[in-house]
Coordinates of C-alpha atoms in Angstrom, one line a residue:
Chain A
X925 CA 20.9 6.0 -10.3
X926 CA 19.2 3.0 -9.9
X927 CA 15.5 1.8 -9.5
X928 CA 13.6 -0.2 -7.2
X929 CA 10.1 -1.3 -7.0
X930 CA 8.1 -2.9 -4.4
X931 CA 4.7 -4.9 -4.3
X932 CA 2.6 -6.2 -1.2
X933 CA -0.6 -7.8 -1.9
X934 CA -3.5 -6.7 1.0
X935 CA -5.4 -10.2 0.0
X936 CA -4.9 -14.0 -0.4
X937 CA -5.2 -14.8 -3.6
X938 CA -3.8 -18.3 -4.9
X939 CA -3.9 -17.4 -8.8
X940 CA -2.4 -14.0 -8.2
X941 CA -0.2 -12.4 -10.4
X942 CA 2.2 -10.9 -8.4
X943 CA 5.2 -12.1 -10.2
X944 CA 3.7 -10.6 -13.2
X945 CA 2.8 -7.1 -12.1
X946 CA 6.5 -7.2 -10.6
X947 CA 7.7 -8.1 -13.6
X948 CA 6.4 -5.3 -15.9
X949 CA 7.7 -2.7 -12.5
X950 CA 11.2 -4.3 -13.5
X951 CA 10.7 -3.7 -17.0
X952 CA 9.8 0.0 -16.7
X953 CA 12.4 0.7 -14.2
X954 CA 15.5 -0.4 -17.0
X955 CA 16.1 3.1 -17.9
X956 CA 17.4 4.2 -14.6
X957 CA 19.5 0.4 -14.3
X958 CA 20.4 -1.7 -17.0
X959 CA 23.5 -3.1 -15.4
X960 CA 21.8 -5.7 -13.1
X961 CA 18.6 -6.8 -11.6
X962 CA 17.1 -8.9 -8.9
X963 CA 13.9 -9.5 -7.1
X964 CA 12.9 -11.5 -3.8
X965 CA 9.3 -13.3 -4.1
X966 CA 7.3 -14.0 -0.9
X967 CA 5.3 -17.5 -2.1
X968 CA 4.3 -20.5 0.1
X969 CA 6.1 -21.6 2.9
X970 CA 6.3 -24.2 6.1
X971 CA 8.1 -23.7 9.1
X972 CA 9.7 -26.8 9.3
X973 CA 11.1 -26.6 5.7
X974 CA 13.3 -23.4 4.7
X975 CA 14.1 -22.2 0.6
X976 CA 17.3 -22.2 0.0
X977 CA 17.7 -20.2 -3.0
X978 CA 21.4 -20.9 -4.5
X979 CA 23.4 -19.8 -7.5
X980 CA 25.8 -22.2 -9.2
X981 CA 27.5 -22.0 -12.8
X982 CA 26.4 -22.6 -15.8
X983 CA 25.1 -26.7 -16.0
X984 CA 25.4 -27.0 -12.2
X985 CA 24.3 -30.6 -11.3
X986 CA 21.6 -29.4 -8.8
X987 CA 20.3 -32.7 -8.2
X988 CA 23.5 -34.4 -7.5
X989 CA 23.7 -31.9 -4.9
X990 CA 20.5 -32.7 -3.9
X991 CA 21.3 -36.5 -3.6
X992 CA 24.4 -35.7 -1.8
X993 CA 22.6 -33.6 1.2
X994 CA 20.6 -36.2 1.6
X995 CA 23.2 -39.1 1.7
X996 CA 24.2 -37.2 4.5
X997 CA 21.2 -37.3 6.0
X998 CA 20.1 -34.0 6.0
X999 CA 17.1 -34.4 3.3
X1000 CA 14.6 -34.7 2.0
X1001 CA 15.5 -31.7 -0.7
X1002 CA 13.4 -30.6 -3.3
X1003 CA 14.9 -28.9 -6.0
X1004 CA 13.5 -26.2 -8.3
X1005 CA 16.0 -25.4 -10.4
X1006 CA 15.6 -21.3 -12.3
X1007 CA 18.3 -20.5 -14.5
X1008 CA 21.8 -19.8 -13.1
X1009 CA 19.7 -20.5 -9.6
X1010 CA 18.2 -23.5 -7.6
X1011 CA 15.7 -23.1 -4.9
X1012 CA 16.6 -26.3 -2.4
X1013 CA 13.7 -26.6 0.5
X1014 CA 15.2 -28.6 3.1
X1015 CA 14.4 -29.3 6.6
X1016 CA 15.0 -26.3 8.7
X1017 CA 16.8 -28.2 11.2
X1018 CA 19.3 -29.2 8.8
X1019 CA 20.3 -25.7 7.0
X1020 CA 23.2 -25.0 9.5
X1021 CA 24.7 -28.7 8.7
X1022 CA 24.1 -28.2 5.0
X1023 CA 25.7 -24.1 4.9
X1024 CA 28.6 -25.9 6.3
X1025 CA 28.3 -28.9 4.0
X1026 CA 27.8 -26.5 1.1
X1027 CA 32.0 -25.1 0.5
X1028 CA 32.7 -28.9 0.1
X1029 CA 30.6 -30.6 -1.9
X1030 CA 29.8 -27.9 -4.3
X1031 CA 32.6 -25.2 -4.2
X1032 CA 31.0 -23.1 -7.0
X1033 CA 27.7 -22.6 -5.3
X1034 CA 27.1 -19.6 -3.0
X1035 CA 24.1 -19.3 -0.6
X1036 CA 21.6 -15.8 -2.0
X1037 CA 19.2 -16.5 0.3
X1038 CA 17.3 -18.1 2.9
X1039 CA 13.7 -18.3 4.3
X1040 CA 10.7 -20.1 5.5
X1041 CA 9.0 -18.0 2.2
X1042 CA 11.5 -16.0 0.5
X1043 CA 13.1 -16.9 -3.1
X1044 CA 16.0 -14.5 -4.2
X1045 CA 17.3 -13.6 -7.6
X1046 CA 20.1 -11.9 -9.0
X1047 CA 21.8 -11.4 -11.8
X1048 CA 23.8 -9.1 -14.4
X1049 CA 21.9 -7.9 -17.3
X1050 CA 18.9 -5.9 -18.5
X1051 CA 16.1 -6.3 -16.3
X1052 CA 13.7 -7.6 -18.5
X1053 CA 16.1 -10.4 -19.5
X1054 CA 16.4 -11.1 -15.9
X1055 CA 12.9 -11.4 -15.4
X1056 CA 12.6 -14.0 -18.3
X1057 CA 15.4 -16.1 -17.6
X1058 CA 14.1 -16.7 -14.1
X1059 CA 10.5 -17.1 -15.0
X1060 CA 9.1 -14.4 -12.9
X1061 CA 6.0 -12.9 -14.2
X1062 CA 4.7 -16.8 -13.5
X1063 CA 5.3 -16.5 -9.9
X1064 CA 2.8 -16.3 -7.2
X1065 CA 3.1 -14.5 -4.0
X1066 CA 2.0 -12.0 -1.2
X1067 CA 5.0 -9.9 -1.6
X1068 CA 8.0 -9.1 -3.7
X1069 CA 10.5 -6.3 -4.1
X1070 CA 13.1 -5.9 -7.1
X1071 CA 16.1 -3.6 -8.0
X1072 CA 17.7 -2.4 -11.2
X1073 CA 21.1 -1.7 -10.8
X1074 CA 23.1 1.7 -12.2
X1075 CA 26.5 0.8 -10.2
X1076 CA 28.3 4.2 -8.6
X1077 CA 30.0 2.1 -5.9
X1078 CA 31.4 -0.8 -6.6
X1079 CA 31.5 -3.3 -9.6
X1080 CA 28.9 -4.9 -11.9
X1081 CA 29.0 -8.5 -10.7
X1082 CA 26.4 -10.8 -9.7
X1083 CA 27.3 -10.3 -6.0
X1084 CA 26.9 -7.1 -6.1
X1085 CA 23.2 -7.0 -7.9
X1086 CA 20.0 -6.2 -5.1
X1087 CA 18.8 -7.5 -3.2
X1088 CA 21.1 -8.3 -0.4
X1089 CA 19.7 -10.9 2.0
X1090 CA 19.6 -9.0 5.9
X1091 CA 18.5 -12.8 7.7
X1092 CA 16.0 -15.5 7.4
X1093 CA 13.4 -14.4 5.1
X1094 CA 15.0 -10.7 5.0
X1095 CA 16.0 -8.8 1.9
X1096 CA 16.9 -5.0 1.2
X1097 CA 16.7 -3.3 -2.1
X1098 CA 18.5 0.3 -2.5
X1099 CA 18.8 3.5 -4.4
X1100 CA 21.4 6.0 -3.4
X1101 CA 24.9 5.9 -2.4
X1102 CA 26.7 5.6 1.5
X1103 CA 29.2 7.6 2.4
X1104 CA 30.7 5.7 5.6
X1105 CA 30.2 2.2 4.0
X1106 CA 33.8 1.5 4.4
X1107 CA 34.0 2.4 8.2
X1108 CA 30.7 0.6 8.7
X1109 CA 31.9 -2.4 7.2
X1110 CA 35.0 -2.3 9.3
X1111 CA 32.7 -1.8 12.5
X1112 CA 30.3 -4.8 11.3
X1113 CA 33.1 -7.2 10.5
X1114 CA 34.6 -6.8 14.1
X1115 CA 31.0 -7.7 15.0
X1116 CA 31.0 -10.9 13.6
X1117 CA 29.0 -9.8 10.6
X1118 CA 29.8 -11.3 7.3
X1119 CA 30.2 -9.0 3.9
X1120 CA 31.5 -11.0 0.9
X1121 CA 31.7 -7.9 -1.5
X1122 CA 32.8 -4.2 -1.4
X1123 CA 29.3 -2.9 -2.4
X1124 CA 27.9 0.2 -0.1
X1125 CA 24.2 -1.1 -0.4
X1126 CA 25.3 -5.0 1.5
X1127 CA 26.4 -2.9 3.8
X1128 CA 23.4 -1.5 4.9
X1129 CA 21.9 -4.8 4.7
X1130 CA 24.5 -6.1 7.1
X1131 CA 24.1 -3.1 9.2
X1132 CA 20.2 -4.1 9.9
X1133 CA 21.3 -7.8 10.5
X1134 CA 23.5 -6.8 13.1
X1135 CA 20.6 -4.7 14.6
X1136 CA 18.4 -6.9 14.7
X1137 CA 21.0 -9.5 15.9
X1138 CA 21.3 -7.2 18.9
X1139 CA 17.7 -7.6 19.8
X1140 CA 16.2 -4.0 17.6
X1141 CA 12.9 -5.3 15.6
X1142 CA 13.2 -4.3 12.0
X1143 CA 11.4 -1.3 12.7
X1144 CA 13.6 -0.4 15.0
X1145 CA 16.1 -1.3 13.0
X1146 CA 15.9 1.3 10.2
X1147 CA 15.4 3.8 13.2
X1148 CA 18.8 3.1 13.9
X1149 CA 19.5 3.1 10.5
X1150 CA 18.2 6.5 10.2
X1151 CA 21.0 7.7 12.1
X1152 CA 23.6 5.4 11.8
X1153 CA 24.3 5.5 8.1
X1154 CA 25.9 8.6 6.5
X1155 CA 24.4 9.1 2.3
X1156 CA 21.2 9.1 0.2
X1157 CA 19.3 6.1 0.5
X1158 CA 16.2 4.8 -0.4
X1159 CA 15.6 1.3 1.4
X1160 CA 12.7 -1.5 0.6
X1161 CA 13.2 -4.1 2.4
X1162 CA 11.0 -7.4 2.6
X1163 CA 10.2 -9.7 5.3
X1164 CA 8.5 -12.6 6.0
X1165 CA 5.1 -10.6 6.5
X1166 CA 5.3 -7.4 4.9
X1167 CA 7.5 -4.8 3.6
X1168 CA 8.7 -1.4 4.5
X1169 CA 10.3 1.6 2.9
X1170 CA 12.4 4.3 4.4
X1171 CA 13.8 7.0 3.1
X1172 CA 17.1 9.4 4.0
X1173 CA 16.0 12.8 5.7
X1174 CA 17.5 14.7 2.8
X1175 CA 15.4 12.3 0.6
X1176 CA 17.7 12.9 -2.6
X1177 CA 16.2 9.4 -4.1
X1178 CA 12.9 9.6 -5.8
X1179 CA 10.3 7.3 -4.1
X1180 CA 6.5 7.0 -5.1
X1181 CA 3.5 4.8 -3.9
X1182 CA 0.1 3.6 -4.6
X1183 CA -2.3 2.2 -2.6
X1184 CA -5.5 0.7 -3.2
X1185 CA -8.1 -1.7 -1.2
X1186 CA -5.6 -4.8 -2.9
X1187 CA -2.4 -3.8 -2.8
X1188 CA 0.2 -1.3 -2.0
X1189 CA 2.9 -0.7 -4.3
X1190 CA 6.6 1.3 -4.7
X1191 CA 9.1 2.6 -7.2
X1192 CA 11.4 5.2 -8.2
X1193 CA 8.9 6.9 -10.5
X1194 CA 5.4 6.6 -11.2
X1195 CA 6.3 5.3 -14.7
X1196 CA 6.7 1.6 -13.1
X1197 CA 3.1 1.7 -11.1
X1198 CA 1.1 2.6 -15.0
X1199 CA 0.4 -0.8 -15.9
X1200 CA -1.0 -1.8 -12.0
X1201 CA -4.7 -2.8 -12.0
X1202 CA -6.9 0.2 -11.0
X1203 CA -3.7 2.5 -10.9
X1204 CA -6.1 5.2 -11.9
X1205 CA -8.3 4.6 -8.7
X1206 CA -5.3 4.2 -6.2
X1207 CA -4.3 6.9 -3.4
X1208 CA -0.7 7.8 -5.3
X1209 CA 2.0 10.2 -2.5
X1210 CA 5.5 10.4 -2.0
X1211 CA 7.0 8.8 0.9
X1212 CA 8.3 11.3 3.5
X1213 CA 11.5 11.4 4.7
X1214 CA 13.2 10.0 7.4
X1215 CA 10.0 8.2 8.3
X1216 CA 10.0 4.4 8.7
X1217 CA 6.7 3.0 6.3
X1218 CA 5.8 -0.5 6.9
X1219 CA 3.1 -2.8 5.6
X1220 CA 2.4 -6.1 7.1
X1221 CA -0.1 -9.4 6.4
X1222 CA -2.4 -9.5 9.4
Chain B
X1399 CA -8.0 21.2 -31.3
X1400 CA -5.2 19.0 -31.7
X1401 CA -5.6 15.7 -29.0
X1402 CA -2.1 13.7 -29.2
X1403 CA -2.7 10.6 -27.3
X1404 CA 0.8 9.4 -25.7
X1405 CA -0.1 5.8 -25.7
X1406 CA 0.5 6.3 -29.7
X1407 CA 2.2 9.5 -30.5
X1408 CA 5.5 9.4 -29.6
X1409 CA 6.4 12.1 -27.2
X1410 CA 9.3 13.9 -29.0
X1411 CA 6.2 14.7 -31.2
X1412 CA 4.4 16.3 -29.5
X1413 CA 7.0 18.1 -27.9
X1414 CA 8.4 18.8 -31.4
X1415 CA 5.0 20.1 -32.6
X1416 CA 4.5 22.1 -29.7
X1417 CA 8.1 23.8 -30.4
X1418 CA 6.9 24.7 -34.1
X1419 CA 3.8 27.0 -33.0
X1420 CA 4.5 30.2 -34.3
X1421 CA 3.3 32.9 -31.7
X1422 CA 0.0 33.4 -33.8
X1423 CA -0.9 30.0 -34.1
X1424 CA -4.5 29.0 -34.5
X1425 CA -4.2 26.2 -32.8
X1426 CA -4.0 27.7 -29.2
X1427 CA -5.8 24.3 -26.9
X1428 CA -4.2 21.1 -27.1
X1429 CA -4.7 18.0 -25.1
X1430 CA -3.0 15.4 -24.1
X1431 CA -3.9 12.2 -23.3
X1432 CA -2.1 8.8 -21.2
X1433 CA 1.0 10.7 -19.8
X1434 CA 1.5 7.9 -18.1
X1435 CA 4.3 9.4 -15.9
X1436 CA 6.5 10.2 -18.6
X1437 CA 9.0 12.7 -18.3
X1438 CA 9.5 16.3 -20.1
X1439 CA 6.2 16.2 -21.4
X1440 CA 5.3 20.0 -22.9
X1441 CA 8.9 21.0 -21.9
X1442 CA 10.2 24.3 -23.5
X1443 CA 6.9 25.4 -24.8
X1444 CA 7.1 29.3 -25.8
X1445 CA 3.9 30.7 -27.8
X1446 CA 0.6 31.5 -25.1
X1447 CA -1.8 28.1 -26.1
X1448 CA -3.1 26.4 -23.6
X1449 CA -2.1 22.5 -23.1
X1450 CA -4.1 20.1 -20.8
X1451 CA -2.6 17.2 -19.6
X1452 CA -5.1 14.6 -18.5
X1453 CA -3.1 12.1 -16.3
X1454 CA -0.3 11.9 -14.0
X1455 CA 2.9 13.0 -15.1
X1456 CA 6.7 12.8 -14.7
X1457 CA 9.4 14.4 -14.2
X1458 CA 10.4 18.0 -15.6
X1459 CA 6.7 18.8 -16.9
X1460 CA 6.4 22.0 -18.6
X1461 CA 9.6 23.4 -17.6
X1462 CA 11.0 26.3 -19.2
X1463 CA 7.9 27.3 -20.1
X1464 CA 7.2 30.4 -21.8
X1465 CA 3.7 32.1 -22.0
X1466 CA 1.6 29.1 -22.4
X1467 CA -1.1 27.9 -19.9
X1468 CA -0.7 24.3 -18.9
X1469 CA -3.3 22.2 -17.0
X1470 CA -1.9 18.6 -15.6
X1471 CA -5.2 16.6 -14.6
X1472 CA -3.2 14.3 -12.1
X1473 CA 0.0 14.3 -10.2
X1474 CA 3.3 15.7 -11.2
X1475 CA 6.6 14.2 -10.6
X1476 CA 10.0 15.9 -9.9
X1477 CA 11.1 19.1 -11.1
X1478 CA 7.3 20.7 -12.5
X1479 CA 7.7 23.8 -14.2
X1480 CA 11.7 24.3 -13.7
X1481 CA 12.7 27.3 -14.8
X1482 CA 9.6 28.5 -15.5
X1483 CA 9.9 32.3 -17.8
X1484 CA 6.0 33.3 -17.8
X1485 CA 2.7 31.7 -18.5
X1486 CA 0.4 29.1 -15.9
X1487 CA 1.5 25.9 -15.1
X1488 CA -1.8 24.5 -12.7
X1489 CA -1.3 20.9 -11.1
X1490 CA -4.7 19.5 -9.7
X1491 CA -3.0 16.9 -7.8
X1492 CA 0.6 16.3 -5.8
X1493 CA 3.8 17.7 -7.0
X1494 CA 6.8 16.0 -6.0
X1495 CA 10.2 17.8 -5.6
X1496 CA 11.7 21.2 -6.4
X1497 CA 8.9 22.5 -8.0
X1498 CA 8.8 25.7 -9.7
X1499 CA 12.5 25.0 -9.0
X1500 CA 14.5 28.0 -10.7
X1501 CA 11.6 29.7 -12.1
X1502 CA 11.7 33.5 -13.4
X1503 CA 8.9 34.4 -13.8
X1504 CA 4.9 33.3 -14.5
X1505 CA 2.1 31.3 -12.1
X1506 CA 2.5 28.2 -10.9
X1507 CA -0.7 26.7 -8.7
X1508 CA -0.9 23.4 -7.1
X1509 CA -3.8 22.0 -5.8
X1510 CA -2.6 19.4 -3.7
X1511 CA 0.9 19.0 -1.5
X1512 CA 4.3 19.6 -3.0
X1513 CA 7.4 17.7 -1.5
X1514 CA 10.7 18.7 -0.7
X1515 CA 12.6 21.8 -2.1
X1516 CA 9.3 23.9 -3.9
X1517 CA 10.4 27.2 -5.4
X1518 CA 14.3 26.2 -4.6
X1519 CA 16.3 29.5 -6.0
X1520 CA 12.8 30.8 -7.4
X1521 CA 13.9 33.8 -9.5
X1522 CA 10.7 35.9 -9.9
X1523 CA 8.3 32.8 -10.4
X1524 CA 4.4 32.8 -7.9
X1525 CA 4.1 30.0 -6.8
X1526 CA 1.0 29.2 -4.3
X1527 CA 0.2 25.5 -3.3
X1528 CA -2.9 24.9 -1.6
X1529 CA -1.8 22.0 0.3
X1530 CA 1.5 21.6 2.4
X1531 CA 5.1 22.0 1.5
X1532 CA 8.2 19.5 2.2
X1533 CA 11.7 20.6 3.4
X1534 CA 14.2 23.0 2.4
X1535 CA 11.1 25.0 0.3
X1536 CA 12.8 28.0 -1.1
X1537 CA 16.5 27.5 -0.6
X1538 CA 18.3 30.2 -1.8
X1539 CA 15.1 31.9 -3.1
X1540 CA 15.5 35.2 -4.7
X1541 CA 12.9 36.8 -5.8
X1542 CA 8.7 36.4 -6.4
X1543 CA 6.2 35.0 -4.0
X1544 CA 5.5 31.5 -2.4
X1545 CA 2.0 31.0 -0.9
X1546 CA 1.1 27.8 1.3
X1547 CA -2.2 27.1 2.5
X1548 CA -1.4 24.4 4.6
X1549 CA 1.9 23.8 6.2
X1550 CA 5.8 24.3 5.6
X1551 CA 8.4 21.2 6.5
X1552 CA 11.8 22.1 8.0
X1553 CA 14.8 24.8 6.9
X1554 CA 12.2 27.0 5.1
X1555 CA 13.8 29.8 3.4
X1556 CA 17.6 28.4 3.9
X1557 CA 19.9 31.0 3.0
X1558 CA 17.0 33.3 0.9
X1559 CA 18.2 35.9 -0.7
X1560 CA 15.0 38.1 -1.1
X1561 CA 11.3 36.4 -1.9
X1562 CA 8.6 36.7 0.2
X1563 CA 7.6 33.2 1.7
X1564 CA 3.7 33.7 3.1
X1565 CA 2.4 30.2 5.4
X1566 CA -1.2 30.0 6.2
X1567 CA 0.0 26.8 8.5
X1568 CA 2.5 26.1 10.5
X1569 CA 6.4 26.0 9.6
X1570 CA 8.2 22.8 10.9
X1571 CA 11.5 24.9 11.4
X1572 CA 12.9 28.0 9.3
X1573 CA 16.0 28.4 7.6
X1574 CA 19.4 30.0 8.1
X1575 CA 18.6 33.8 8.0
X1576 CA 15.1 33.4 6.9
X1577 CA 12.6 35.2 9.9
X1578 CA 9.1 36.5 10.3
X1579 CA 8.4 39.6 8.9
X1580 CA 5.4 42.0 9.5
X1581 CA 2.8 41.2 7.0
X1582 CA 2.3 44.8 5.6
X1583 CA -0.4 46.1 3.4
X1584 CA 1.1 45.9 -0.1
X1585 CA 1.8 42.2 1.5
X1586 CA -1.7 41.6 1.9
X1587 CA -2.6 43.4 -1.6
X1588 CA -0.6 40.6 -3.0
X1589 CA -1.9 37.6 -1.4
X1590 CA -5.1 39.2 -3.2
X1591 CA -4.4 39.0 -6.0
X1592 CA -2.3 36.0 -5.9
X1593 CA -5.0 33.8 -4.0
X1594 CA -7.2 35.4 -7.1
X1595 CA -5.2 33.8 -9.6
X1596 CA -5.3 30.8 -8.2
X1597 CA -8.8 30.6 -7.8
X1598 CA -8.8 30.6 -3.8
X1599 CA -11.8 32.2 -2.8
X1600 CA -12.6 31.2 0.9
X1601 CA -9.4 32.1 2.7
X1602 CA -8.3 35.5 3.6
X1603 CA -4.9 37.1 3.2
X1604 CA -4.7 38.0 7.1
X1605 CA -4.9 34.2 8.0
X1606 CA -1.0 33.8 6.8
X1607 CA 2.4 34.6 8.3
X1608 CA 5.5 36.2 6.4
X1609 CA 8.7 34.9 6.2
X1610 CA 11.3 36.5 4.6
X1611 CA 15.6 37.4 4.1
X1612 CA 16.8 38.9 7.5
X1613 CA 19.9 39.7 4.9
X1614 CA 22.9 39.1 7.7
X1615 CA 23.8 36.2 5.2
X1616 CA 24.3 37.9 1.9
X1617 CA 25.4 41.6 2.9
X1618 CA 28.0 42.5 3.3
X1619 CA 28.9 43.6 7.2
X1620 CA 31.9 45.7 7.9
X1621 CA 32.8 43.1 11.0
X1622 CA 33.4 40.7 8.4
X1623 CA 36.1 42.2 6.5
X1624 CA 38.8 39.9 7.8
X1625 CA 37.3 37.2 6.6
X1626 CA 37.8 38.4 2.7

């Protein structure tokens, strides 16, 4: 089943509560996954320093790690620490020297995400809890998207959880089930593409990294995509700038949205837009099929 | 006139009180209040009171339903009026997929668009829908009447059995065996009375196209005996 949700903020607004709004979304959208959850936020960013969002086990000693990038020269790392996860922002010049640092000097530690704005989150549990433990109805943003998990094909692990990271700054959130994940994967791996887990939804992620690696914009991209993968999807995926949905052209996978002058917004069912402000006022449709929607921060 | 406010009533109560109405109930208009896109709300209704719904709701609203007249003031998720027997079911907004799916029998008007799959194997069900209409519309269909105002998406009609499938707008792409047919007087006697019902005044039956079963799928054809 699954549920995903979806919020882009039309204005700058430093005290906004995107994280908040998000969060209730989550909430709502339990019933149709209450095996895992995740959510990507868009917040500040510089150029010159990346987020590194990281998961480690339980009583990770972040700032050792922290110390240690930077006795080998590749600081200055700050470290917000969330839970299970630690956001490191680091100089971008140094994140391919500390990726490759990373296996040795903290084996337990994987790499969720990375980008000049984007935080990641994942983990397995009830959505709500999720939300709490990370501390996301107090984060601020322009953008976010979030999944609840009801897994069909593959297991309920942490690596599996939405969203999957496509790139730098790119995340994918999805409802529905692929049919020719295992031949794609096969096809992407030759490519040079790495996928860590036998879930049908990274897959599709991978799918637009390796687009977009061969020179498509995302747009473009889920064009390809369009064609390319075989199943019912509905896709959300983030980006630095905006978001976009798209949606299979048998559209099996419920998709609504709002609009109004502040915001557009996305889940499964209408049930997780209620608590938005002026909901009541907003231009609510349905997505079409097989049509690439995109939203993006002038 | 009993007002059940879903922000406080839970809504297996309501649902349960509407089941309990015995067919000469006195209490024949009920409203109800912050659907708030919940599901199955005034599901499996079967005595003729009339229930309006003031707010978008979710998905399976009013199906099954059985002689009562249903307003939703809002949108209407997936599955509206499923299996509908008799009685009105009248969206004033969107409706989202397979609405009226299944339905036997009874009205069902929407005001606005409905997505993907409307009147899939309708049984007897009218269904008119003043906006457009999403893909695969009446798969299957077997029998009753589909009226759109504005436009039809692809496949229309897939595999019909019978139903008559009348488009005021244009149709994306039509089904396997589904085909123009002449729109013929008791056609047009029908849009009448159908357009009526719905309270469409300003448009005229003779501004809409007929679609229907060109019944080479479901007969049986003599050329095909090897096949069985």
């Amino acid at each position: 089943m699954c549920g995903i949700v979806g919020l882009f903020l039309k204005k700058d607004d430093k005290d906004n509560r995107l994280g908040a709004m998000l969060a209730e979304m989550l909430a709502v959208m339990s019933d149709r996954g209450p095996d895992s959850a995740g959510f990507a936020v868009y917040g500040a960013g510089d150029t010159a320093r990346h987020k590194l969002t990281l998961r480690g086990p339980e009583g990770a000693d972040w700032t050792a790690l922290a110390r240690g990038l930077e006795e080998k020269d590749l600081g200055p790392v700050d470290v917000v620490v969330r839970d299970t996860h630690a956001v490191l922002t680091v100089p971008a010049a140094s994140v391919a020297a500390i990726r490759a640092a990373l296996p040795a000097l903290a084996p337990d530690v994987a790499v969720v995400g990375e980008g000049e704005r984007m935080e990641l989150y994942k983990e397995v549990g009830l959505p709500a809890e999720i939300s709490a433990r990370f501390g996301l109805a107090d984060m601020r943003g322009t953008h976010g998207i979030g999944h609840t998990r009801m897994a069909t094909e593959s297991a309920v692990t942490t690596n599996g959880a939405h969203p999957f990271t496509t790139g730098l700054d790119q995340c994918l959130v999805h409802n529905g089930s692929l049919s020719n994940h295992n031949l794609l994967r096969r096809k992407l791996k030759r490519e040079g593409i790495a996928i860590e887990t036998e879930n049908d939804s990274e897959v599709a992620a991978a799918y637009l990294t390796w687009r977009m690696r061969e020179g498509d914009n995302l747009g473009e991209a889920l064009e390809h995509a369009l064609i390319d993968l075989d199943g019912f999807f509905t896709f959300v995926v983030g980006t630095e700038s905006g978001f976009g949905v798209v949606r299979d052209p048998i559209a099996c996978k419920p998709a609504v949205m709002a609009e109004t002058e502040d915001y557009v917004a996305f889940a499964s069912e209408y049930r997780a837009l209620v608590g938005l402000p002026d909901i009541e006022k907003a231009h609510i449709f349905e997505p079409e099929p097989a049509r690439v929607y995109f939203w993006e921060r002038q | 006139m009993p007002n059940v406010d879903l922000s406080t009533t839970p809504l297996r109560d309501l649902n349960a009180a509407l089941h309990a109405l015995a067919a000469d109930t006195n209490e024949t208009h009920w409203v109800v209040e912050n659907p708030a896109g919940r599901h199955a709300i005034a599901v499996g209704v079967d005595v003729p009171v009339q229930i309006e719904i003031n707010g978008h709701v979710g998905y399976y609203c009013a199906g099954m339903n059985d002689a009562a007249s249903i307003v939703v003031n809002g949108n209407a998720g997936v599955g509206l009026a499923e299996n509908m027997m008799s009685g009105m079911v009248h969206v004033k907004g969107d409706a989202s997929q397979a609405a009226g799916a299944t339905g036997h029998g009874g009205l069902l008007v929407i005001d606005g668009n409905a997505s993907a799959r409307c009147g899939i194997s309708m049984k007897g069900i009218n269904i008119v829908v003043k906006g457009s209409i999403g893909h695969m519309s009446a798969f299957m269909a077997q029998a009753g009447a589909l009226v759109v105002l504005g436009d039809a998406g692809d496949a229309l009609g897939d595999s019909i059995y019978e139903a008559r499938l009348y488009v005021r707008g244009t149709v994306k792409s039509l089904g396997a065996d589904c085909i123009e047919k002449p729109l013929r007087e008791e056609h047009v006697e029908e849009l009448k009375s159908l357009l009526a019902a719905a309270g469409v005044e300003d448009v005229a039956p003779d501004e809409f196209r007929r679609y229907g079963s060109a019944r080479k799928l479901y007969n049986f054809h003599v050329d095909n005996v090897d096949a069985y």
